[in-house]
CSV table of C-alpha atoms and ligand atoms in Angstrom, one decimal:
chain,number,residue,atom,x,y,z
A,7,MET,CA,24.5,-12.0,23.6
A,8,ILE,CA,26.0,-9.6,21.1
A,9,ASN,CA,26.8,-6.2,22.5
A,10,GLY,CA,25.2,-3.6,20.2
A,11,LYS,CA,27.8,-0.9,21.0
A,12,ILE,CA,30.8,-3.2,20.2
A,13,LEU,CA,29.1,-4.3,17.0
A,14,LEU,CA,28.5,-0.6,16.1
A,15,VAL,CA,32.1,0.3,16.5
A,16,SER,CA,33.5,-2.7,14.7
A,17,LEU,CA,31.1,-2.3,11.7
A,18,ALA,CA,31.9,1.4,11.5
A,19,VAL,CA,35.6,0.5,11.3
A,20,PHE,CA,35.1,-2.2,8.6
A,21,SER,CA,32.8,-0.1,6.5
A,22,ALA,CA,34.4,3.0,5.3
A,23,VAL,CA,31.9,3.9,2.5
A,24,SER,CA,28.6,2.7,3.7
A,25,PHE,CA,27.1,4.0,6.9
A,26,LEU,CA,26.1,1.8,9.7
A,27,ALA,CA,22.5,0.7,9.4
A,28,GLU,CA,21.3,2.1,12.6
A,29,ASP,CA,22.0,1.9,16.3
A,30,LEU,CA,20.8,-1.7,15.9
A,31,CYS,CA,18.4,-1.1,18.7
A,32,PHE,CA,19.7,-3.9,20.9
A,33,GLY,CA,17.9,-3.1,24.1
A,34,GLY,CA,17.2,0.3,22.6
A,35,MET,CA,13.5,0.3,22.6
A,36,ASP,CA,12.8,0.7,26.2
A,37,ASN,CA,11.6,4.3,25.9
A,38,ASP,CA,7.9,3.5,25.3
A,39,GLY,CA,8.6,2.3,21.8
A,40,TRP,CA,6.9,-0.9,20.7
A,41,LYS,CA,8.7,-4.2,21.1
A,42,ALA,CA,7.4,-7.7,20.6
A,43,SER,CA,6.0,-9.5,23.6
A,44,PRO,CA,8.4,-12.1,24.9
A,45,GLU,CA,5.5,-14.6,25.1
A,46,LEU,CA,4.7,-14.1,21.4
A,47,VAL,CA,8.4,-14.5,20.5
A,48,ALA,CA,8.6,-17.7,22.5
A,49,LYS,CA,5.4,-19.1,21.0
A,50,LEU,CA,6.3,-18.3,17.4
A,51,THR,CA,9.9,-19.6,17.8
A,52,GLN,CA,8.5,-22.9,19.0
A,53,ARG,CA,6.1,-23.0,16.1
A,54,ARG,CA,8.8,-22.3,13.5
A,55,SER,CA,12.1,-22.9,14.9
A,56,GLU,CA,14.0,-22.2,11.7
A,57,ALA,CA,12.9,-18.5,11.8
A,58,ASN,CA,14.3,-15.8,14.0
A,59,TYR,CA,11.9,-13.8,16.0
A,60,ASP,CA,14.4,-12.5,18.6
A,61,GLU,CA,15.7,-9.0,18.3
A,62,GLN,CA,18.8,-10.0,20.1
A,63,LYS,CA,19.7,-12.5,17.4
A,64,VAL,CA,19.4,-10.1,14.5
A,65,PRO,CA,22.9,-10.2,12.8
A,66,GLY,CA,25.0,-7.1,12.5
A,67,TYR,CA,24.6,-5.6,9.1
A,68,THR,CA,25.5,-2.5,7.1
A,69,LEU,CA,22.8,-1.0,4.9
A,70,PRO,CA,23.7,0.3,1.4
A,71,ASP,CA,23.6,4.1,1.6
A,72,PRO,CA,20.8,5.4,-0.6
A,73,LEU,CA,22.8,8.6,-1.1
A,74,LEU,CA,25.9,7.0,-2.4
A,75,MET,CA,26.3,6.1,-6.1
A,76,SER,CA,27.6,2.7,-7.0
A,77,ASP,CA,30.8,4.4,-8.2
A,78,GLY,CA,31.3,6.0,-4.7
A,79,THR,CA,30.1,9.5,-5.6
A,80,LYS,CA,28.1,11.1,-2.8
A,81,VAL,CA,24.7,12.4,-3.7
A,82,SER,CA,24.4,15.8,-2.1
A,83,ASP,CA,21.6,17.6,-3.9
A,84,ALA,CA,18.1,16.9,-5.1
A,85,ARG,CA,19.2,17.0,-8.7
A,86,ALA,CA,21.8,14.4,-8.3
A,87,TRP,CA,19.2,12.2,-6.6
A,88,ARG,CA,16.7,12.7,-9.3
A,89,ASP,CA,19.0,12.5,-12.4
A,90,ASN,CA,21.5,9.9,-11.2
A,91,ARG,CA,20.9,8.0,-8.1
A,92,ARG,CA,17.2,7.4,-8.3
A,93,PRO,CA,17.4,5.8,-11.8
A,94,GLU,CA,20.3,3.7,-10.6
A,95,VAL,CA,18.5,2.4,-7.5
A,96,LEU,CA,15.4,1.7,-9.6
A,97,GLU,CA,17.5,-0.3,-12.0
A,98,LEU,CA,19.0,-2.2,-9.2
A,99,PHE,CA,15.6,-3.2,-7.9
A,100,ARG,CA,14.6,-4.2,-11.5
A,101,THR,CA,17.7,-6.3,-12.0
A,102,HIS,CA,18.0,-8.0,-8.6
A,103,VAL,CA,14.6,-8.1,-7.0
A,104,TYR,CA,11.3,-7.6,-8.9
A,105,GLY,CA,12.4,-8.0,-12.5
A,106,ARG,CA,11.8,-6.0,-15.6
A,107,SER,CA,8.5,-5.5,-17.3
A,108,PRO,CA,9.0,-6.1,-21.0
A,109,ILE,CA,6.5,-3.4,-21.9
A,110,GLU,CA,4.7,-0.4,-20.4
A,111,ARG,CA,1.4,0.7,-21.9
A,112,PRO,CA,0.5,-1.8,-24.6
A,113,LYS,CA,-0.6,0.1,-27.7
A,114,ASP,CA,-3.7,-1.9,-28.3
A,115,MET,CA,-4.9,-1.8,-24.7
A,116,ALA,CA,-8.6,-0.9,-24.5
A,117,PHE,CA,-10.9,0.2,-21.7
A,118,LYS,CA,-14.7,-0.4,-21.7
A,119,VAL,CA,-17.0,0.8,-19.0
A,120,PHE,CA,-19.4,-2.2,-19.0
A,121,GLU,CA,-21.5,-1.1,-16.1
A,122,LEU,CA,-22.4,2.3,-14.6
A,123,GLU,CA,-24.8,3.1,-11.8
A,124,GLN,CA,-25.2,6.7,-10.7
A,125,ARG,CA,-27.0,5.8,-7.5
A,126,ALA,CA,-25.3,2.8,-6.0
A,127,LEU,CA,-25.1,1.9,-2.3
A,128,GLY,CA,-28.4,3.7,-1.6
A,129,GLY,CA,-27.4,6.8,-3.5
A,130,LEU,CA,-24.1,7.3,-1.7
A,131,ALA,CA,-21.9,6.5,-4.7
A,132,MET,CA,-21.5,6.2,-8.4
A,133,ARG,CA,-20.4,2.7,-9.3
A,134,LYS,CA,-18.4,1.9,-12.5
A,135,GLN,CA,-17.0,-1.4,-13.7
A,136,VAL,CA,-14.4,-1.2,-16.3
A,137,ALA,CA,-13.0,-4.0,-18.4
A,138,VAL,CA,-9.4,-3.5,-19.4
A,139,THR,CA,-8.1,-5.7,-22.2
A,140,PHE,CA,-4.3,-5.5,-22.3
A,141,THR,CA,-4.0,-6.6,-25.9
A,142,GLY,CA,-7.3,-5.1,-27.1
A,143,LYS,CA,-8.7,-8.6,-27.6
A,144,GLN,CA,-11.8,-9.5,-25.8
A,145,ASP,CA,-10.4,-12.7,-24.3
A,146,ARG,CA,-7.8,-12.4,-21.6
A,147,PRO,CA,-5.4,-11.1,-20.5
A,148,GLY,CA,-7.3,-8.3,-19.0
A,149,MET,CA,-8.7,-7.1,-15.7
A,150,ASP,CA,-11.9,-5.6,-14.3
A,151,ILE,CA,-11.7,-2.4,-12.3
A,152,LEU,CA,-14.5,-1.8,-9.8
A,153,ILE,CA,-14.9,1.9,-8.9
A,154,TYR,CA,-17.0,3.7,-6.3
A,155,LEU,CA,-17.0,7.5,-6.2
A,156,PRO,CA,-18.9,9.6,-3.6
A,157,ASN,CA,-21.9,11.2,-5.1
A,158,ASP,CA,-21.5,14.5,-3.2
A,159,ARG,CA,-18.2,15.2,-5.1
A,160,LYS,CA,-17.9,18.6,-6.6
A,161,LYS,CA,-14.7,17.9,-8.6
A,162,PRO,CA,-12.6,14.9,-9.6
A,163,ILE,CA,-12.0,12.8,-6.6
A,164,PRO,CA,-8.8,11.5,-5.0
A,165,THR,CA,-9.0,7.8,-5.2
A,166,PHE,CA,-7.5,4.8,-3.4
A,167,VAL,CA,-6.5,1.9,-5.7
A,168,ILE,CA,-6.0,-1.5,-4.2
A,169,LEU,CA,-5.6,-5.0,-5.5
A,170,ASN,CA,-7.8,-7.6,-3.8
A,171,PHE,CA,-7.2,-11.3,-3.0
A,172,GLY,CA,-10.7,-12.8,-3.6
A,173,GLY,CA,-12.3,-11.0,-6.6
A,174,ASN,CA,-14.1,-7.6,-6.8
A,175,HIS,CA,-17.3,-9.2,-5.6
A,176,THR,CA,-15.7,-10.0,-2.2
A,177,ILE,CA,-15.1,-6.4,-1.2
A,178,HIS,CA,-18.8,-5.5,-0.7
A,179,ALA,CA,-22.1,-7.4,-0.7
A,180,ASP,CA,-23.4,-5.1,-3.5
A,181,PRO,CA,-25.1,-7.6,-5.7
A,182,ALA,CA,-24.3,-5.6,-8.9
A,183,ILE,CA,-20.6,-6.3,-8.7
A,184,LYS,CA,-19.6,-8.7,-11.4
A,185,LEU,CA,-18.8,-12.1,-10.0
A,186,SER,CA,-15.2,-12.8,-10.9
A,187,GLY,CA,-14.7,-15.7,-13.4
A,188,SER,CA,-10.9,-15.8,-12.9
A,189,TRP,CA,-8.8,-18.5,-11.4
A,190,MET,CA,-8.8,-18.4,-7.6
A,191,ARG,CA,-6.6,-20.0,-4.9
A,192,PRO,CA,-8.4,-22.7,-3.0
A,193,GLY,CA,-10.3,-21.4,0.0
A,194,SER,CA,-13.8,-20.9,1.4
A,195,GLY,CA,-16.3,-20.0,-1.3
A,196,ILE,CA,-14.1,-21.4,-4.0
A,197,VAL,CA,-15.3,-24.3,-6.1
A,198,ASN,CA,-12.9,-25.8,-8.7
A,199,ASN,CA,-10.7,-22.8,-8.3
A,200,HIS,CA,-13.5,-20.5,-9.2
A,201,ALA,CA,-15.6,-18.1,-7.1
A,202,ALA,CA,-19.1,-19.1,-5.9
A,203,ALA,CA,-21.8,-16.5,-5.7
A,204,ASP,CA,-22.2,-16.8,-2.0
A,205,TYR,CA,-18.7,-15.5,-1.5
A,206,ARG,CA,-20.0,-11.9,-2.1
A,207,GLY,CA,-18.8,-9.4,0.5
A,208,LYS,CA,-16.7,-12.0,2.3
A,209,ALA,CA,-13.7,-9.6,2.5
A,210,SER,CA,-15.8,-6.5,3.3
A,211,SER,CA,-14.2,-6.1,6.8
A,212,ARG,CA,-11.0,-5.1,4.8
A,213,PHE,CA,-12.9,-2.6,2.7
A,214,PRO,CA,-14.9,0.0,4.7
A,215,VAL,CA,-16.4,1.3,1.4
A,216,GLU,CA,-19.1,3.6,2.9
A,217,GLU,CA,-16.6,5.1,5.4
A,218,ILE,CA,-14.1,5.8,2.5
A,219,LEU,CA,-16.8,7.4,0.4
A,220,LYS,CA,-18.1,9.5,3.3
A,221,ARG,CA,-14.5,10.8,3.9
A,222,GLY,CA,-14.4,12.1,0.4
A,223,TYR,CA,-12.4,9.4,-1.3
A,224,GLY,CA,-13.1,7.1,-4.2
A,225,LEU,CA,-12.2,3.5,-4.2
A,226,ALA,CA,-11.0,1.4,-7.1
A,227,THR,CA,-10.2,-2.3,-6.8
A,228,ILE,CA,-9.0,-5.1,-9.0
A,229,TYR,CA,-8.7,-8.8,-8.4
A,230,TYR,CA,-4.9,-9.5,-8.5
A,231,GLY,CA,-5.4,-12.9,-10.2
A,232,ASP,CA,-6.9,-11.1,-13.2
A,233,ILE,CA,-3.4,-9.9,-13.9
A,234,ASP,CA,-1.5,-13.0,-12.9
A,235,PRO,CA,-2.8,-16.0,-11.1
A,236,ASP,CA,-0.9,-16.5,-7.9
A,237,PHE,CA,0.8,-19.9,-8.4
A,238,HIS,CA,3.9,-21.0,-10.0
A,239,ASP,CA,3.2,-22.3,-13.5
A,240,GLY,CA,6.4,-21.3,-15.2
A,241,PHE,CA,4.8,-17.9,-16.2
A,242,LYS,CA,2.5,-19.5,-18.7
A,243,ASN,CA,-0.7,-17.7,-17.6
A,244,GLY,CA,-1.7,-14.1,-16.8
A,245,VAL,CA,0.1,-11.3,-18.5
A,246,HIS,CA,3.5,-12.9,-18.7
A,247,PRO,CA,3.1,-15.0,-21.9
A,248,ALA,CA,1.4,-12.1,-23.6
A,249,PHE,CA,4.4,-9.8,-23.3
A,250,ASP,CA,7.4,-11.9,-22.3
A,251,LYS,CA,10.4,-11.6,-24.6
A,252,LEU,CA,12.2,-14.9,-24.6
A,253,HIS,CA,15.8,-15.5,-25.6
A,254,GLU,CA,16.3,-18.9,-27.1
A,255,GLY,CA,13.0,-20.0,-25.6
A,256,LYS,CA,14.0,-18.9,-22.1
A,257,ARG,CA,13.1,-16.1,-19.7
A,258,SER,CA,16.0,-13.9,-18.6
A,259,SER,CA,17.1,-13.9,-15.0
A,260,ASP,CA,15.8,-10.4,-14.6
A,261,ALA,CA,12.4,-11.1,-16.2
A,262,TRP,CA,9.4,-9.8,-14.1
A,263,GLY,CA,7.8,-12.1,-11.6
A,264,SER,CA,4.3,-12.0,-10.3
A,265,ILE,CA,4.8,-8.9,-8.1
A,266,GLY,CA,6.2,-7.2,-11.1
A,267,ALA,CA,3.2,-8.1,-13.1
A,268,TRP,CA,0.7,-7.1,-10.4
A,269,ALA,CA,2.5,-3.7,-10.1
A,270,TRP,CA,2.4,-3.3,-13.8
A,271,GLY,CA,-1.4,-4.0,-13.8
A,272,LEU,CA,-1.8,-1.1,-11.3
A,273,SER,CA,0.0,1.2,-13.7
A,274,ARG,CA,-2.5,0.1,-16.4
A,275,ALA,CA,-5.3,1.0,-14.0
A,276,MET,CA,-3.6,4.4,-13.7
A,277,ASP,CA,-3.7,4.7,-17.5
A,278,TYR,CA,-7.4,4.3,-17.2
A,279,PHE,CA,-7.8,6.8,-14.4
A,280,GLU,CA,-6.1,9.4,-16.6
A,281,THR,CA,-9.0,9.0,-19.0
A,282,ASP,CA,-11.8,9.2,-16.3
A,283,ALA,CA,-12.9,12.8,-15.6
A,284,ASP,CA,-14.5,11.8,-12.3
A,285,ILE,CA,-11.2,10.7,-10.8
A,286,ASN,CA,-8.5,13.1,-9.7
A,287,HIS,CA,-5.6,11.2,-11.4
A,288,LYS,CA,-3.1,13.5,-9.7
A,289,CYS,CA,-4.3,12.2,-6.3
A,290,VAL,CA,-4.3,8.4,-6.7
A,291,ILE,CA,-3.2,6.5,-3.7
A,292,VAL,CA,-1.9,3.0,-4.3
A,293,LEU,CA,-2.4,0.7,-1.3
A,294,GLY,CA,-1.9,-3.0,-0.7
A,295,HIS,CA,-1.9,-5.6,2.0
A,296,SER,CA,0.8,-8.2,2.5
A,297,ARG,CA,2.1,-9.6,-0.8
A,298,LEU,CA,0.0,-6.9,-2.3
A,299,GLY,CA,1.7,-4.3,0.0
A,300,LYS,CA,5.0,-5.4,-1.5
A,301,THR,CA,3.3,-4.8,-4.8
A,302,SER,CA,2.0,-1.4,-4.0
A,303,LEU,CA,5.5,-0.3,-2.9
A,304,TRP,CA,7.0,-1.5,-6.2
A,305,ALA,CA,4.1,0.0,-8.2
A,306,GLY,CA,4.7,3.4,-6.5
A,307,ALA,CA,8.4,3.2,-6.9
A,308,ARG,CA,8.3,2.4,-10.6
A,309,ASP,CA,5.4,4.7,-11.5
A,310,GLU,CA,5.6,8.2,-10.3
A,311,ARG,CA,2.0,9.0,-11.3
A,312,PHE,CA,0.9,7.4,-8.0
A,313,ALA,CA,0.7,10.5,-5.7
A,314,MET,CA,0.8,8.5,-2.5
A,315,VAL,CA,1.9,4.9,-1.6
A,316,ILE,CA,0.7,2.7,1.3
A,317,SER,CA,2.2,-0.6,2.4
A,318,ASN,CA,0.1,-2.6,4.9
A,319,ASP,CA,2.0,-5.4,6.7
A,320,SER,CA,4.1,-6.1,3.6
A,321,GLY,CA,7.1,-7.7,5.3
A,322,CYS,CA,9.9,-9.4,3.5
A,323,GLY,CA,10.4,-8.2,-0.1
A,324,GLY,CA,8.1,-5.2,0.9
A,325,ALA,CA,8.9,-2.7,3.6
A,326,ALA,CA,11.0,-4.9,5.9
A,327,LEU,CA,14.8,-4.8,5.7
A,328,SER,CA,16.1,-8.0,4.2
A,329,ARG,CA,19.4,-7.9,6.1
A,330,ARG,CA,17.8,-8.3,9.5
A,331,GLN,CA,16.7,-11.9,8.5
A,332,PHE,CA,13.9,-11.5,11.0
A,333,GLY,CA,10.7,-13.6,10.5
A,334,GLU,CA,10.4,-14.4,6.8
A,335,THR,CA,13.8,-14.3,5.0
A,336,VAL,CA,14.8,-14.0,1.4
A,337,ARG,CA,15.5,-17.7,1.2
A,338,ARG,CA,12.2,-18.6,2.7
A,339,ILE,CA,10.2,-16.3,0.4
A,340,ASN,CA,11.9,-17.4,-2.7
A,341,THR,CA,11.3,-21.1,-1.7
A,342,SER,CA,7.7,-20.7,-0.8
A,343,PHE,CA,6.8,-18.3,-3.6
A,344,PRO,CA,9.3,-18.9,-6.5
A,345,HIS,CA,7.2,-16.9,-8.9
A,346,TRP,CA,7.0,-13.6,-6.9
A,347,PHE,CA,10.4,-12.1,-7.7
A,348,CYS,CA,12.8,-12.3,-10.6
A,349,GLU,CA,15.2,-15.3,-10.7
A,350,ASN,CA,18.2,-13.1,-9.8
A,351,PHE,CA,16.7,-12.5,-6.3
A,352,ARG,CA,17.4,-16.1,-5.5
A,353,LYS,CA,21.2,-15.4,-5.6
A,354,TYR,CA,20.6,-13.6,-2.3
A,355,ASN,CA,19.1,-16.6,-0.5
A,356,GLY,CA,21.1,-16.6,2.8
A,357,LYS,CA,23.3,-13.8,1.3
A,358,GLU,CA,21.3,-10.7,2.1
A,359,ASP,CA,24.5,-8.7,2.8
A,360,ASP,CA,25.4,-9.1,-0.9
A,361,LEU,CA,22.2,-7.4,-2.1
A,362,PRO,CA,23.1,-4.0,-3.7
A,363,VAL,CA,19.9,-2.6,-2.2
A,364,ASP,CA,17.8,-3.0,0.8
A,365,GLN,CA,14.1,-2.2,1.3
A,366,HIS,CA,14.7,1.3,2.7
A,367,MET,CA,15.8,2.2,-0.8
A,368,LEU,CA,12.5,1.0,-2.2
A,369,ILE,CA,10.8,3.5,0.2
A,370,ALA,CA,13.3,6.2,-0.9
A,371,LEU,CA,12.3,5.7,-4.5
A,372,ILE,CA,8.8,7.0,-3.6
A,373,ALA,CA,10.3,10.4,-2.5
A,374,PRO,CA,9.2,13.1,-2.6
A,375,ARG,CA,5.7,11.6,-2.6
A,376,PRO,CA,4.1,10.7,0.7
A,377,VAL,CA,4.4,7.1,1.8
A,378,TYR,CA,2.8,5.3,4.7
A,379,VAL,CA,3.9,1.9,6.2
A,380,THR,CA,2.1,-0.2,8.7
A,381,SER,CA,2.9,-3.2,10.9
A,382,ALA,CA,0.8,-5.3,13.2
A,383,ASP,CA,2.2,-6.3,16.6
A,384,GLN,CA,1.3,-10.0,16.3
A,385,ASP,CA,2.7,-10.1,12.8
A,386,LEU,CA,6.4,-10.8,13.6
A,387,TRP,CA,6.7,-12.8,10.4
A,388,ALA,CA,6.6,-9.4,8.6
A,389,ASP,CA,9.2,-7.9,11.0
A,390,PRO,CA,7.5,-4.7,12.4
A,391,HIS,CA,10.8,-3.3,13.5
A,392,GLY,CA,12.4,-3.9,10.2
A,393,GLU,CA,9.5,-2.2,8.5
A,394,PHE,CA,10.0,0.9,10.7
A,395,LEU,CA,13.7,0.9,10.1
A,396,SER,CA,13.1,1.0,6.3
A,397,CYS,CA,11.2,4.2,6.9
A,398,LYS,CA,13.8,5.6,9.1
A,399,HIS,CA,16.6,4.9,6.6
A,400,ALA,CA,14.6,6.3,3.7
A,401,ASP,CA,14.3,9.6,5.7
A,402,PRO,CA,17.7,11.1,4.5
A,403,VAL,CA,16.5,11.0,0.9
A,404,TYR,CA,13.3,12.9,1.9
A,405,ARG,CA,15.4,15.4,3.8
A,406,LEU,CA,17.7,15.9,0.9
A,407,LEU,CA,14.6,16.8,-1.1
A,408,GLY,CA,13.7,19.4,1.5
A,409,LEU,CA,10.9,17.4,3.1
A,410,ASP,CA,10.3,16.4,6.7
A,411,GLY,CA,10.5,12.6,6.2
A,412,LEU,CA,9.6,10.4,9.1
A,413,GLY,CA,10.7,12.8,11.8
A,414,VAL,CA,11.4,10.3,14.6
A,415,ASP,CA,14.3,8.1,15.4
A,416,ARG,CA,12.7,5.4,17.5
A,417,MET,CA,9.9,3.0,16.9
A,418,PRO,CA,6.6,4.6,18.2
A,419,GLY,CA,4.4,2.9,20.8
A,420,LEU,CA,1.6,0.5,19.9
A,421,ASP,CA,-1.3,2.2,18.2
A,422,ARG,CA,0.5,5.5,18.2
A,423,PRO,CA,0.7,6.5,14.5
A,424,ILE,CA,3.3,8.9,13.1
A,425,LYS,CA,1.3,10.7,10.5
A,426,THR,CA,2.4,14.3,10.3
A,427,GLY,CA,5.5,13.9,8.1
A,428,THR,CA,5.9,12.8,4.5
A,429,ILE,CA,6.7,9.3,5.7
A,430,GLY,CA,4.0,7.8,8.0
A,431,TYR,CA,4.1,4.7,10.1
A,432,HIS,CA,2.2,2.8,12.7
A,433,VAL,CA,2.2,-0.5,14.5
A,434,ARG,CA,-1.3,-1.6,15.2
A,435,SER,CA,-2.4,-4.0,17.9
A,436,GLY,CA,-3.6,-7.2,16.3
A,437,GLY,CA,-2.7,-9.6,13.6
A,438,HIS,CA,-1.8,-9.7,9.9
A,439,ASN,CA,-4.8,-7.9,8.5
A,440,LEU,CA,-6.1,-4.8,6.8
A,441,ALA,CA,-8.3,-3.2,9.5
A,442,GLU,CA,-10.6,-0.3,9.7
A,443,TYR,CA,-8.0,1.3,12.1
A,444,ASP,CA,-5.4,1.1,9.3
A,445,TRP,CA,-7.8,2.8,6.8
A,446,ARG,CA,-8.5,5.6,9.2
A,447,GLN,CA,-4.8,6.5,9.5
A,448,PHE,CA,-4.4,6.3,5.8
A,449,MET,CA,-7.3,8.7,5.3
A,450,ASP,CA,-6.0,11.1,7.9
A,451,PHE,CA,-2.6,11.0,6.2
A,452,ALA,CA,-4.1,11.6,2.8
A,453,ASP,CA,-6.2,14.4,4.2
A,454,THR,CA,-3.0,16.1,5.5
A,455,HIS,CA,-1.3,15.8,2.1
A,456,PHE,CA,-4.2,16.4,-0.3
A,457,VAL,CA,-6.2,19.0,1.7
A,458,THR,CA,-3.3,21.1,2.9
A,459,SER,CA,-1.7,21.0,-0.5
A,460,GLY,CA,-5.0,22.1,-2.0
A,461,ARG,CA,-4.7,19.3,-4.6
A,462,GLY,CA,-7.4,17.1,-3.5
A,463,LYS,CA,-10.7,16.9,-1.9
A,464,ASN,CA,-14.0,18.8,-2.5
B,25,GTR,C1,2.7,-15.1,3.5
B,25,GTR,C2,4.1,-14.7,3.0
B,25,GTR,C3,4.2,-13.2,3.2
B,25,GTR,C4,3.0,-12.4,2.9
B,25,GTR,C5,1.7,-13.2,3.1
B,25,GTR,C6,0.5,-12.7,2.4
B,25,GTR,O1,2.6,-16.5,3.4
B,25,GTR,O2,5.1,-15.4,3.6
B,25,GTR,O3,5.3,-12.7,2.5
B,25,GTR,O4,3.0,-11.8,1.7
B,25,GTR,O5,1.8,-14.5,2.8
B,25,GTR,O6,0.6,-12.1,1.3
B,25,GTR,O7,-0.6,-12.9,2.9
């Protein structure tokens, strides 16, 4: 077994410029902090022997310092972060991880509210459905935004925006929600890659719509496949072919992948919110689960109009530190999902230490805005501890900006959310999912930031 202390000393000696990632936590989580159950580790290891689920086998690593410019200059005030280091880190993520969007707001993009009901859900909410056509043409590419806003609102309402996996009609049984006609991954309720009507409301456990409305928030959701279908077709469908700039017929190695496209779509939804007087566009919270949690982090990092960012069980390429190589690794994700990231990211397959960034820097890009990260204790594939450590190592950037950051050093206990600082975190009991428990913490966290700041609610 590697001794954490020896490793700490040796890495500190070998790394003069970058700081040691952390105390590596070998055996360091015995003070009530969460740790994976040994039975679960054994079970998952047996199931997938190529993956590491054992904290003791995490390799030693040194994280890039978010407060150190590539030329070695130390970032010691908020201005240097804002003007120099933040743009540099953003550019590194564009170049090496998610890719570059060829365009931001397309000039011919059009919004059309195609359905509006003032007394939806038994009078609780106003429902709007908005068609966004990215090129202004009626045929695709485009996306439908489904929006519920509480009817007892007195002013524009803070709103969660979340991409969904199965079509807008799956988030609630409300029969007025347009049935998605987009391509769907095979699954229950899917016939010939298209949604069947009886699939309505099938994902409602992940969307406690009434509870969200009663707590004074709006909810906006979009089917992610409207923006880009989630399969590798060489970027021939979705928004890619509409906007890609090819060089000699080829995409560049830093061209946007699907996560980049989904995040871009969220920014286009933000463009719409800015035109909707019922939505408080200064209080839009971008939230996503799993691959869509990776997406919400990238959306929030690249578009500062999102006032708060939430990552639910996002794992590798999301909140989890890549260098830990715990659960899903860079090689694994690039192999299973070759369309999610830019081509350059593949250079780091098995070479995580060469990455000029790690995922704590993605969280840091969200500063000074509040960010909340979750893990689930059965979801070792997403590396709960690595997700917590990203928050911890983003904390110095928040502090430099005069904020309280995460405020703790050690992983909290199971179901013990940390939600009083500007970085929130919890590890929930249960599996890879977006649960009502998660939503409650998000709304508490949003209450803290939007109510106390006087920016938000009624
Ligand atoms: C898994 C993938 C994860 C996660 C998840 C999901 O297969 O390995 O990175 O994103 O899918 O999105 O459900």
